[in-house]
Amino acid sequence: MTTMLLFPGDVVPELPTPQKTNTALKVGPGLTYTPPDKVVAHRVGELHVDDRKCAVWMEGNGKRYIPSLNDAVIATVLRSTSDSYILAIPSSTSPAPASIQALLPHLAFPQATKKTRPILHPGCTVYARVSLANKHMDPELECYDAESQKAEGFGELKGGMVFNVSLGMARRLLGDGKKIRQLQLRARKAEGTEAEGGEISNGMEVLEELGRVLAFEIAVGRNGRVWVDSEDTKVTLCVGSCIQKSEYLTGDEQRALVREALRKL
Amino acid sequence: MVSSNAASIGFLPRADGSGSFVSGRTSIIASVTGPMEVRIRDEHPQKAHVEVIVRPAIGVTSTREKYLEARLLSALKPLILRSNHPRTLIQIVVQVVQTAGTDENASTTLLLLAPAMNAAVLALLDAAVPLKSVLAATTVAFMKGSGGVVVEPGLDELKNSASTHVLAFTSTGQLGFVESDGEFEYEDFERVVEAGRGVCSVEQKGHHAMDTEAKYHAVGELIRKIMSQKVEMDMRWRA
């Protein structure tokens, strides 16, 4: 698959045509839609087109996080008001006080009532889901899964350490790289060049490789924060530094990095 | 003579985006932070507030820096899609590292403008701030007597010039910014614009145009090259 580099102001040359009549074109991040049929890039990145889902988006990397709906983020509690907590959603570069503030209602926890709500103190680290994201309003968070209404891993993160990564790396750790890989494999199949071009990495080999040997807990926030906890501080630090170092590494290089780190551990 | 240009991005770890631009003996770095929390008095309900701060190489901020701030703001503000991030602040800090001349006359100040604009644009691109287009800037001098046009002049050429022009072009080749100093005829100005457009084009060119000479890069090509290197690096994991 030949990927295309777009600059701000460049028009997307070929848009996928909906295969079913009732599907609409999905325009993803980095692109602006101008009716009737013009889609223009507004930042530098690679253009990705998914014909099956009829979607176009720009793949790039950044440091500043902008909240969007249903993103899992790692936030810090600043203070509590009468009915909600005020949290800061830090980006990978910005310290917590200088970042976007979000609201986490006291009742936005699984089975929470006025009397049984979890108490969060200022400075707590919380894994939460963005339940309201709108450029005109402050974002709101929730600590339960939208479908099952259960915690599903959301809530206060006790102990452990938080590491900073770029936004692109955070997305990859959450499995977005796998989707891009699928897309490329499909494109190769269509062109009949499956055997050529070698292996395509999914960008999270580092995590797969670490998980095979070490025992640790991990939570990845789309705001570029990764929380790691384990029985041994050495393991926590090893996992964190491996993830930070594998930012620009290919799949094979990531595996080699982990092998090396495990040998030293 | 066209002076050698060099650029780089992403070297400041605490900023959201950073860019540097070196043109001849002028060297500038710029950083972009944002969209972030805005001061209440600057808050705009529909748009992002854009702030440009210019810091001198030596000494404290004077009228010269304020002049550069105003010029940069007028060029960069229309470039940013401000309505995408209402009630926020996008802060651009431009630090002068090295200047070509020591005397503070208008012409040497003009020599700072194009590199500062290019550094700021690179920082904006690095920070992934939503932009309408890419702006590439250059300085063009119109010489006394002979009537020759010199792109990116040095200090000596500047002294012998009748007029100096700072021009910036969008990626579609439209003139996005002009600042001129000196006396000139309209016909001369047209020639200056054509000369500037040649080096500022961000359009993709054939491969032979990219690697003719390693040292010299036209501004537009340089910006394109630096940014495509960044994207290549960001997507390296896939290989």
PDB file of N, CA and C in Angstrom, chain A residues 3 5 7-10 32 41-46 48 59 61 63-64 66 93 95 99 101 135-138 172 177 180 184 199-203 248-251 253-254, chain B residues 12-16 33-37 45-46 81 83-87 125-126 128-134 171 202 223-224 227-228 230-231 233-239:
ATOM      1  N   THR A   3       1.332   4.843   1.005  1.00  0.00           N
ATOM      2  CA  THR A   3       0.696   5.842   1.869  1.00  0.00           C
ATOM      3  C   THR A   3       1.060   7.220   1.333  1.00  0.00           C
ATOM      4  N   LEU A   5       1.561  11.371   1.936  1.00  0.00           N
ATOM      5  CA  LEU A   5       1.866  12.428   2.897  1.00  0.00           C
ATOM      6  C   LEU A   5       1.078  13.684   2.524  1.00  0.00           C
ATOM      7  N   PHE A   7      -0.034  17.755   3.581  1.00  0.00           N
ATOM      8  CA  PHE A   7       0.305  18.963   4.329  1.00  0.00           C
ATOM      9  C   PHE A   7      -0.967  19.773   4.542  1.00  0.00           C
ATOM     10  N   PRO A   8      -0.978  20.692   5.542  1.00  0.00           N
ATOM     11  CA  PRO A   8      -2.157  21.531   5.725  1.00  0.00           C
ATOM     12  C   PRO A   8      -2.547  22.221   4.425  1.00  0.00           C
ATOM     13  N   GLY A   9      -3.813  22.159   4.088  1.00  0.00           N
ATOM     14  CA  GLY A   9      -4.304  22.789   2.868  1.00  0.00           C
ATOM     15  C   GLY A   9      -4.386  21.843   1.686  1.00  0.00           C
ATOM     16  N   ASP A  10      -3.775  20.653   1.801  1.00  0.00           N
ATOM     17  CA  ASP A  10      -3.842  19.683   0.706  1.00  0.00           C
ATOM     18  C   ASP A  10      -5.215  19.013   0.677  1.00  0.00           C
ATOM     19  N   THR A  32     -10.630  18.179   7.512  1.00  0.00           N
ATOM     20  CA  THR A  32     -11.802  19.044   7.593  1.00  0.00           C
ATOM     21  C   THR A  32     -12.656  18.802   6.361  1.00  0.00           C
ATOM     22  N   ALA A  41      -6.814  18.439   4.440  1.00  0.00           N
ATOM     23  CA  ALA A  41      -5.994  18.140   5.612  1.00  0.00           C
ATOM     24  C   ALA A  41      -5.707  19.433   6.366  1.00  0.00           C
ATOM     25  N   HIS A  42      -5.630  19.374   7.688  1.00  0.00           N
ATOM     26  CA  HIS A  42      -5.220  20.572   8.422  1.00  0.00           C
ATOM     27  C   HIS A  42      -3.998  20.344   9.302  1.00  0.00           C
ATOM     28  N   ARG A  43      -3.329  19.221   9.127  1.00  0.00           N
ATOM     29  CA  ARG A  43      -2.025  19.042   9.764  1.00  0.00           C
ATOM     30  C   ARG A  43      -1.200  18.055   8.944  1.00  0.00           C
ATOM     31  N   VAL A  44       0.077  17.952   9.268  1.00  0.00           N
ATOM     32  CA  VAL A  44       0.942  17.059   8.500  1.00  0.00           C
ATOM     33  C   VAL A  44       0.735  15.631   8.971  1.00  0.00           C
ATOM     34  N   GLY A  45       0.622  14.709   8.049  1.00  0.00           N
ATOM     35  CA  GLY A  45       0.492  13.312   8.433  1.00  0.00           C
ATOM     36  C   GLY A  45       0.300  12.416   7.240  1.00  0.00           C
ATOM     37  N   GLU A  46       0.164  11.131   7.548  1.00  0.00           N
ATOM     38  CA  GLU A  46      -0.076  10.148   6.502  1.00  0.00           C
ATOM     39  C   GLU A  46      -1.573   9.956   6.349  1.00  0.00           C
ATOM     40  N   HIS A  48      -4.770   7.818   5.594  1.00  0.00           N
ATOM     41  CA  HIS A  48      -5.193   6.423   5.591  1.00  0.00           C
ATOM     42  C   HIS A  48      -6.633   6.337   5.120  1.00  0.00           C
ATOM     43  N   GLU A  59      -2.923   9.916  10.027  1.00  0.00           N
ATOM     44  CA  GLU A  59      -2.126   9.307  11.074  1.00  0.00           C
ATOM     45  C   GLU A  59      -0.902  10.182  11.286  1.00  0.00           C
ATOM     46  N   ASN A  61       1.620  12.178  14.748  1.00  0.00           N
ATOM     47  CA  ASN A  61       1.963  12.101  16.157  1.00  0.00           C
ATOM     48  C   ASN A  61       1.942  13.498  16.744  1.00  0.00           C
ATOM     49  N   LYS A  63       1.946  15.819  20.855  1.00  0.00           N
ATOM     50  CA  LYS A  63       2.205  15.758  22.284  1.00  0.00           C
ATOM     51  C   LYS A  63       1.020  16.290  23.078  1.00  0.00           C
ATOM     52  N   ARG A  64       0.261  17.214  22.500  1.00  0.00           N
ATOM     53  CA  ARG A  64      -0.832  17.851  23.236  1.00  0.00           C
ATOM     54  C   ARG A  64      -2.118  17.047  23.032  1.00  0.00           C
ATOM     55  N   ILE A  66      -6.091  16.436  23.084  1.00  0.00           N
ATOM     56  CA  ILE A  66      -7.399  17.075  23.024  1.00  0.00           C
ATOM     57  C   ILE A  66      -8.429  15.984  23.318  1.00  0.00           C
ATOM     58  N   THR A  93       3.545  16.260  27.559  1.00  0.00           N
ATOM     59  CA  THR A  93       4.528  17.292  27.866  1.00  0.00           C
ATOM     60  C   THR A  93       4.160  18.131  29.066  1.00  0.00           C
ATOM     61  N   PRO A  95       2.834  19.577  32.624  1.00  0.00           N
ATOM     62  CA  PRO A  95       2.613  19.143  33.989  1.00  0.00           C
ATOM     63  C   PRO A  95       1.129  19.276  34.347  1.00  0.00           C
ATOM     64  N   SER A  99      -2.750  21.810  32.570  1.00  0.00           N
ATOM     65  CA  SER A  99      -3.422  21.101  31.471  1.00  0.00           C
ATOM     66  C   SER A  99      -4.942  21.231  31.569  1.00  0.00           C
ATOM     67  N   GLN A 101      -8.756  20.855  32.285  1.00  0.00           N
ATOM     68  CA  GLN A 101      -9.468  20.402  33.464  1.00  0.00           C
ATOM     69  C   GLN A 101     -10.742  19.689  33.033  1.00  0.00           C
ATOM     70  N   LYS A 135     -15.846  20.945  21.990  1.00  0.00           N
ATOM     71  CA  LYS A 135     -14.865  22.025  22.030  1.00  0.00           C
ATOM     72  C   LYS A 135     -15.361  23.255  22.790  1.00  0.00           C
ATOM     73  N   HIS A 136     -16.692  23.362  22.956  1.00  0.00           N
ATOM     74  CA  HIS A 136     -17.219  24.536  23.641  1.00  0.00           C
ATOM     75  C   HIS A 136     -17.416  24.319  25.147  1.00  0.00           C
ATOM     76  N   MET A 137     -17.278  23.075  25.611  1.00  0.00           N
ATOM     77  CA  MET A 137     -17.526  22.791  27.027  1.00  0.00           C
ATOM     78  C   MET A 137     -16.345  22.061  27.644  1.00  0.00           C
ATOM     79  N   ASP A 138     -16.241  22.147  28.977  1.00  0.00           N
ATOM     80  CA  ASP A 138     -15.205  21.388  29.661  1.00  0.00           C
ATOM     81  C   ASP A 138     -15.542  19.904  29.566  1.00  0.00           C
ATOM     82  N   ARG A 172      -0.918   3.294  19.931  1.00  0.00           N
ATOM     83  CA  ARG A 172      -0.397   2.019  19.467  1.00  0.00           C
ATOM     84  C   ARG A 172      -0.479   0.974  20.572  1.00  0.00           C
ATOM     85  N   GLY A 177      -2.397   0.288  16.281  1.00  0.00           N
ATOM     86  CA  GLY A 177      -1.442  -0.151  15.268  1.00  0.00           C
ATOM     87  C   GLY A 177      -1.904  -1.412  14.559  1.00  0.00           C
ATOM     88  N   ILE A 180      -4.174  -0.544  11.680  1.00  0.00           N
ATOM     89  CA  ILE A 180      -3.434  -0.064  10.511  1.00  0.00           C
ATOM     90  C   ILE A 180      -2.762  -1.241   9.813  1.00  0.00           C
ATOM     91  N   GLN A 184      -3.224  -2.594   5.956  1.00  0.00           N
ATOM     92  CA  GLN A 184      -2.118  -2.776   5.016  1.00  0.00           C
ATOM     93  C   GLN A 184      -2.106  -4.193   4.453  1.00  0.00           C
ATOM     94  N   GLU A 199       7.461  -8.374   7.021  1.00  0.00           N
ATOM     95  CA  GLU A 199       6.480  -8.357   8.099  1.00  0.00           C
ATOM     96  C   GLU A 199       6.048  -6.921   8.413  1.00  0.00           C
ATOM     97  N   ILE A 200       4.797  -6.758   8.821  1.00  0.00           N
ATOM     98  CA  ILE A 200       4.353  -5.442   9.273  1.00  0.00           C
ATOM     99  C   ILE A 200       4.174  -5.520  10.786  1.00  0.00           C
ATOM    100  N   SER A 201       4.757  -4.573  11.469  1.00  0.00           N
ATOM    101  CA  SER A 201       4.679  -4.565  12.922  1.00  0.00           C
ATOM    102  C   SER A 201       3.337  -3.962  13.355  1.00  0.00           C
ATOM    103  N   ASN A 202       2.908  -4.293  14.589  1.00  0.00           N
ATOM    104  CA  ASN A 202       1.691  -3.653  15.088  1.00  0.00           C
ATOM    105  C   ASN A 202       2.023  -2.590  16.126  1.00  0.00           C
ATOM    106  N   GLY A 203       3.306  -2.363  16.379  1.00  0.00           N
ATOM    107  CA  GLY A 203       3.723  -1.270  17.245  1.00  0.00           C
ATOM    108  C   GLY A 203       3.648  -1.554  18.724  1.00  0.00           C
ATOM    109  N   TYR A 248      10.399   4.876  18.654  1.00  0.00           N
ATOM    110  CA  TYR A 248      10.763   4.912  17.234  1.00  0.00           C
ATOM    111  C   TYR A 248      11.336   3.583  16.741  1.00  0.00           C
ATOM    112  N   LEU A 249      11.059   2.490  17.452  1.00  0.00           N
ATOM    113  CA  LEU A 249      11.657   1.216  17.067  1.00  0.00           C
ATOM    114  C   LEU A 249      10.672   0.338  16.296  1.00  0.00           C
ATOM    115  N   THR A 250      11.207  -0.454  15.392  1.00  0.00           N
ATOM    116  CA  THR A 250      10.366  -1.406  14.658  1.00  0.00           C
ATOM    117  C   THR A 250      10.114  -2.619  15.541  1.00  0.00           C
ATOM    118  N   GLY A 251       9.227  -3.492  15.099  1.00  0.00           N
ATOM    119  CA  GLY A 251       8.838  -4.665  15.872  1.00  0.00           C
ATOM    120  C   GLY A 251      10.012  -5.507  16.322  1.00  0.00           C
ATOM    121  N   GLU A 253      13.191  -4.643  16.491  1.00  0.00           N
ATOM    122  CA  GLU A 253      14.057  -3.884  17.389  1.00  0.00           C
ATOM    123  C   GLU A 253      13.470  -3.847  18.796  1.00  0.00           C
ATOM    124  N   GLN A 254      12.132  -3.755  18.878  1.00  0.00           N
ATOM    125  CA  GLN A 254      11.465  -3.745  20.183  1.00  0.00           C
ATOM    126  C   GLN A 254      11.714  -5.066  20.909  1.00  0.00           C
TER     127      GLN A 254
ATOM    128  N   LEU B  12      12.789  20.593  21.465  1.00  0.00           N
ATOM    129  CA  LEU B  12      12.454  21.034  22.818  1.00  0.00           C
ATOM    130  C   LEU B  12      11.469  20.038  23.445  1.00  0.00           C
ATOM    131  N   PRO B  13      11.906  19.267  24.443  1.00  0.00           N
ATOM    132  CA  PRO B  13      11.046  18.207  24.966  1.00  0.00           C
ATOM    133  C   PRO B  13       9.815  18.697  25.741  1.00  0.00           C
ATOM    134  N   ARG B  14       9.887  19.896  26.341  1.00  0.00           N
ATOM    135  CA  ARG B  14       8.751  20.352  27.155  1.00  0.00           C
ATOM    136  C   ARG B  14       7.716  21.130  26.361  1.00  0.00           C
ATOM    137  N   ALA B  15       8.061  21.546  25.139  1.00  0.00           N
ATOM    138  CA  ALA B  15       7.102  22.292  24.325  1.00  0.00           C
ATOM    139  C   ALA B  15       6.310  21.317  23.462  1.00  0.00           C
ATOM    140  N   ASP B  16       5.112  21.741  23.036  1.00  0.00           N
ATOM    141  CA  ASP B  16       4.299  20.870  22.184  1.00  0.00           C
ATOM    142  C   ASP B  16       4.889  20.770  20.781  1.00  0.00           C
ATOM    143  N   THR B  33       3.151  26.202  22.195  1.00  0.00           N
ATOM    144  CA  THR B  33       2.455  25.498  23.258  1.00  0.00           C
ATOM    145  C   THR B  33       0.968  25.749  23.088  1.00  0.00           C
ATOM    146  N   GLY B  34       0.206  24.701  23.156  1.00  0.00           N
ATOM    147  CA  GLY B  34      -1.228  24.894  23.046  1.00  0.00           C
ATOM    148  C   GLY B  34      -1.862  23.899  22.099  1.00  0.00           C
ATOM    149  N   PRO B  35      -3.203  23.880  22.046  1.00  0.00           N
ATOM    150  CA  PRO B  35      -4.128  24.759  22.749  1.00  0.00           C
ATOM    151  C   PRO B  35      -4.144  24.492  24.256  1.00  0.00           C
ATOM    152  N   MET B  36      -4.053  25.565  25.036  1.00  0.00           N
ATOM    153  CA  MET B  36      -4.039  25.415  26.492  1.00  0.00           C
ATOM    154  C   MET B  36      -4.947  26.472  27.144  1.00  0.00           C
ATOM    155  N   GLU B  37      -4.994  26.409  28.476  1.00  0.00           N
ATOM    156  CA  GLU B  37      -5.824  27.354  29.241  1.00  0.00           C
ATOM    157  C   GLU B  37      -5.454  28.796  28.894  1.00  0.00           C
ATOM    158  N   PRO B  45     -14.935  33.551  22.948  1.00  0.00           N
ATOM    159  CA  PRO B  45     -15.903  32.451  22.993  1.00  0.00           C
ATOM    160  C   PRO B  45     -15.917  31.556  21.748  1.00  0.00           C
ATOM    161  N   GLN B  46     -15.482  32.076  20.599  1.00  0.00           N
ATOM    162  CA  GLN B  46     -15.568  31.289  19.370  1.00  0.00           C
ATOM    163  C   GLN B  46     -14.216  30.846  18.819  1.00  0.00           C
ATOM    164  N   LEU B  81      -6.424  27.585  12.099  1.00  0.00           N
ATOM    165  CA  LEU B  81      -7.880  27.362  12.158  1.00  0.00           C
ATOM    166  C   LEU B  81      -8.304  27.596  13.601  1.00  0.00           C
ATOM    167  N   SER B  83     -11.049  28.501  15.015  1.00  0.00           N
ATOM    168  CA  SER B  83     -12.357  28.079  15.522  1.00  0.00           C
ATOM    169  C   SER B  83     -12.354  26.617  15.974  1.00  0.00           C
ATOM    170  N   ASN B  84     -11.286  25.854  15.661  1.00  0.00           N
ATOM    171  CA  ASN B  84     -11.236  24.456  16.097  1.00  0.00           C
ATOM    172  C   ASN B  84     -11.018  24.311  17.601  1.00  0.00           C
ATOM    173  N   HIS B  85     -10.440  25.316  18.214  1.00  0.00           N
ATOM    174  CA  HIS B  85     -10.169  25.231  19.650  1.00  0.00           C
ATOM    175  C   HIS B  85     -10.596  26.525  20.340  1.00  0.00           C
ATOM    176  N   PRO B  86     -11.913  26.742  20.482  1.00  0.00           N
ATOM    177  CA  PRO B  86     -12.355  27.981  21.124  1.00  0.00           C
ATOM    178  C   PRO B  86     -11.953  28.038  22.600  1.00  0.00           C
ATOM    179  N   ARG B  87     -11.834  29.237  23.132  1.00  0.00           N
ATOM    180  CA  ARG B  87     -11.506  29.499  24.540  1.00  0.00           C
ATOM    181  C   ARG B  87     -10.177  28.867  24.948  1.00  0.00           C
ATOM    182  N   LEU B 125       3.634  23.274  12.745  1.00  0.00           N
ATOM    183  CA  LEU B 125       3.441  21.983  12.079  1.00  0.00           C
ATOM    184  C   LEU B 125       3.828  20.843  13.015  1.00  0.00           C
ATOM    185  N   ASP B 126       4.903  21.034  13.773  1.00  0.00           N
ATOM    186  CA  ASP B 126       5.367  20.011  14.699  1.00  0.00           C
ATOM    187  C   ASP B 126       4.353  19.793  15.818  1.00  0.00           C
ATOM    188  N   ALA B 128       1.242  20.060  15.558  1.00  0.00           N
ATOM    189  CA  ALA B 128      -0.003  19.596  14.942  1.00  0.00           C
ATOM    190  C   ALA B 128      -1.169  20.547  15.233  1.00  0.00           C
ATOM    191  N   VAL B 129      -0.880  21.831  15.294  1.00  0.00           N
ATOM    192  CA  VAL B 129      -1.943  22.830  15.424  1.00  0.00           C
ATOM    193  C   VAL B 129      -2.686  22.884  14.088  1.00  0.00           C
ATOM    194  N   PRO B 130      -4.038  22.856  14.089  1.00  0.00           N
ATOM    195  CA  PRO B 130      -4.746  22.877  12.804  1.00  0.00           C
ATOM    196  C   PRO B 130      -4.473  24.149  12.000  1.00  0.00           C
ATOM    197  N   LEU B 131      -3.981  23.967  10.791  1.00  0.00           N
ATOM    198  CA  LEU B 131      -3.607  25.090   9.932  1.00  0.00           C
ATOM    199  C   LEU B 131      -4.395  25.034   8.626  1.00  0.00           C
ATOM    200  N   LYS B 132      -4.571  26.198   8.021  1.00  0.00           N
ATOM    201  CA  LYS B 132      -5.251  26.256   6.724  1.00  0.00           C
ATOM    202  C   LYS B 132      -4.284  25.926   5.602  1.00  0.00           C
ATOM    203  N   SER B 133      -3.029  26.280   5.791  1.00  0.00           N
ATOM    204  CA  SER B 133      -2.051  26.089   4.737  1.00  0.00           C
ATOM    205  C   SER B 133      -0.656  26.145   5.364  1.00  0.00           C
ATOM    206  N   VAL B 134       0.353  25.975   4.562  1.00  0.00           N
ATOM    207  CA  VAL B 134       1.729  26.124   5.044  1.00  0.00           C
ATOM    208  C   VAL B 134       2.269  27.434   4.494  1.00  0.00           C
ATOM    209  N   SER B 171       0.959  27.291   0.534  1.00  0.00           N
ATOM    210  CA  SER B 171       1.355  26.110  -0.236  1.00  0.00           C
ATOM    211  C   SER B 171       0.769  26.121  -1.645  1.00  0.00           C
ATOM    212  N   VAL B 202       6.015  25.047  -1.846  1.00  0.00           N
ATOM    213  CA  VAL B 202       6.023  23.844  -1.007  1.00  0.00           C
ATOM    214  C   VAL B 202       5.585  22.633  -1.831  1.00  0.00           C
ATOM    215  N   ILE B 223      11.073  22.859   4.176  1.00  0.00           N
ATOM    216  CA  ILE B 223       9.974  22.604   5.103  1.00  0.00           C
ATOM    217  C   ILE B 223       9.341  21.251   4.797  1.00  0.00           C
ATOM    218  N   ARG B 224       9.128  20.984   3.508  1.00  0.00           N
ATOM    219  CA  ARG B 224       8.531  19.711   3.106  1.00  0.00           C
ATOM    220  C   ARG B 224       9.417  18.537   3.524  1.00  0.00           C
ATOM    221  N   MET B 227       9.432  17.961   7.392  1.00  0.00           N
ATOM    222  CA  MET B 227       8.183  17.403   7.903  1.00  0.00           C
ATOM    223  C   MET B 227       7.997  15.951   7.462  1.00  0.00           C
ATOM    224  N   SER B 228       8.408  15.627   6.221  1.00  0.00           N
ATOM    225  CA  SER B 228       8.233  14.237   5.785  1.00  0.00           C
ATOM    226  C   SER B 228       9.181  13.309   6.543  1.00  0.00           C
ATOM    227  N   LYS B 230       9.903  13.759   9.665  1.00  0.00           N
ATOM    228  CA  LYS B 230       9.258  13.567  10.971  1.00  0.00           C
ATOM    229  C   LYS B 230       8.189  12.474  10.883  1.00  0.00           C
ATOM    230  N   VAL B 231       7.338  12.563   9.849  1.00  0.00           N
ATOM    231  CA  VAL B 231       6.263  11.577   9.708  1.00  0.00           C
ATOM    232  C   VAL B 231       6.853  10.188   9.495  1.00  0.00           C
ATOM    233  N   MET B 233       9.650   9.098  10.624  1.00  0.00           N
ATOM    234  CA  MET B 233      10.173   8.648  11.922  1.00  0.00           C
ATOM    235  C   MET B 233       9.021   8.185  12.825  1.00  0.00           C
ATOM    236  N   ASP B 234       7.932   8.949  12.826  1.00  0.00           N
ATOM    237  CA  ASP B 234       6.789   8.608  13.671  1.00  0.00           C
ATOM    238  C   ASP B 234       6.161   7.279  13.257  1.00  0.00           C
ATOM    239  N   MET B 235       6.244   6.962  11.967  1.00  0.00           N
ATOM    240  CA  MET B 235       5.604   5.742  11.468  1.00  0.00           C
ATOM    241  C   MET B 235       6.624   4.615  11.308  1.00  0.00           C
ATOM    242  N   ARG B 236       7.791   4.777  11.871  1.00  0.00           N
ATOM    243  CA  ARG B 236       8.871   3.812  11.684  1.00  0.00           C
ATOM    244  C   ARG B 236       8.523   2.447  12.278  1.00  0.00           C
ATOM    245  N   TRP B 237       7.747   2.420  13.355  1.00  0.00           N
ATOM    246  CA  TRP B 237       7.376   1.184  14.040  1.00  0.00           C
ATOM    247  C   TRP B 237       6.768   0.161  13.094  1.00  0.00           C
ATOM    248  N   ARG B 238       6.169   0.631  12.015  1.00  0.00           N
ATOM    249  CA  ARG B 238       5.403  -0.238  11.144  1.00  0.00           C
ATOM    250  C   ARG B 238       6.300  -1.128  10.284  1.00  0.00           C
ATOM    251  N   ALA B 239       7.538  -0.688  10.080  1.00  0.00           N
ATOM    252  CA  ALA B 239       8.417  -1.400   9.142  1.00  0.00           C
ATOM    253  C   ALA B 239       8.683  -2.841   9.565  1.00  0.00           C
TER     254      ALA B 239
END
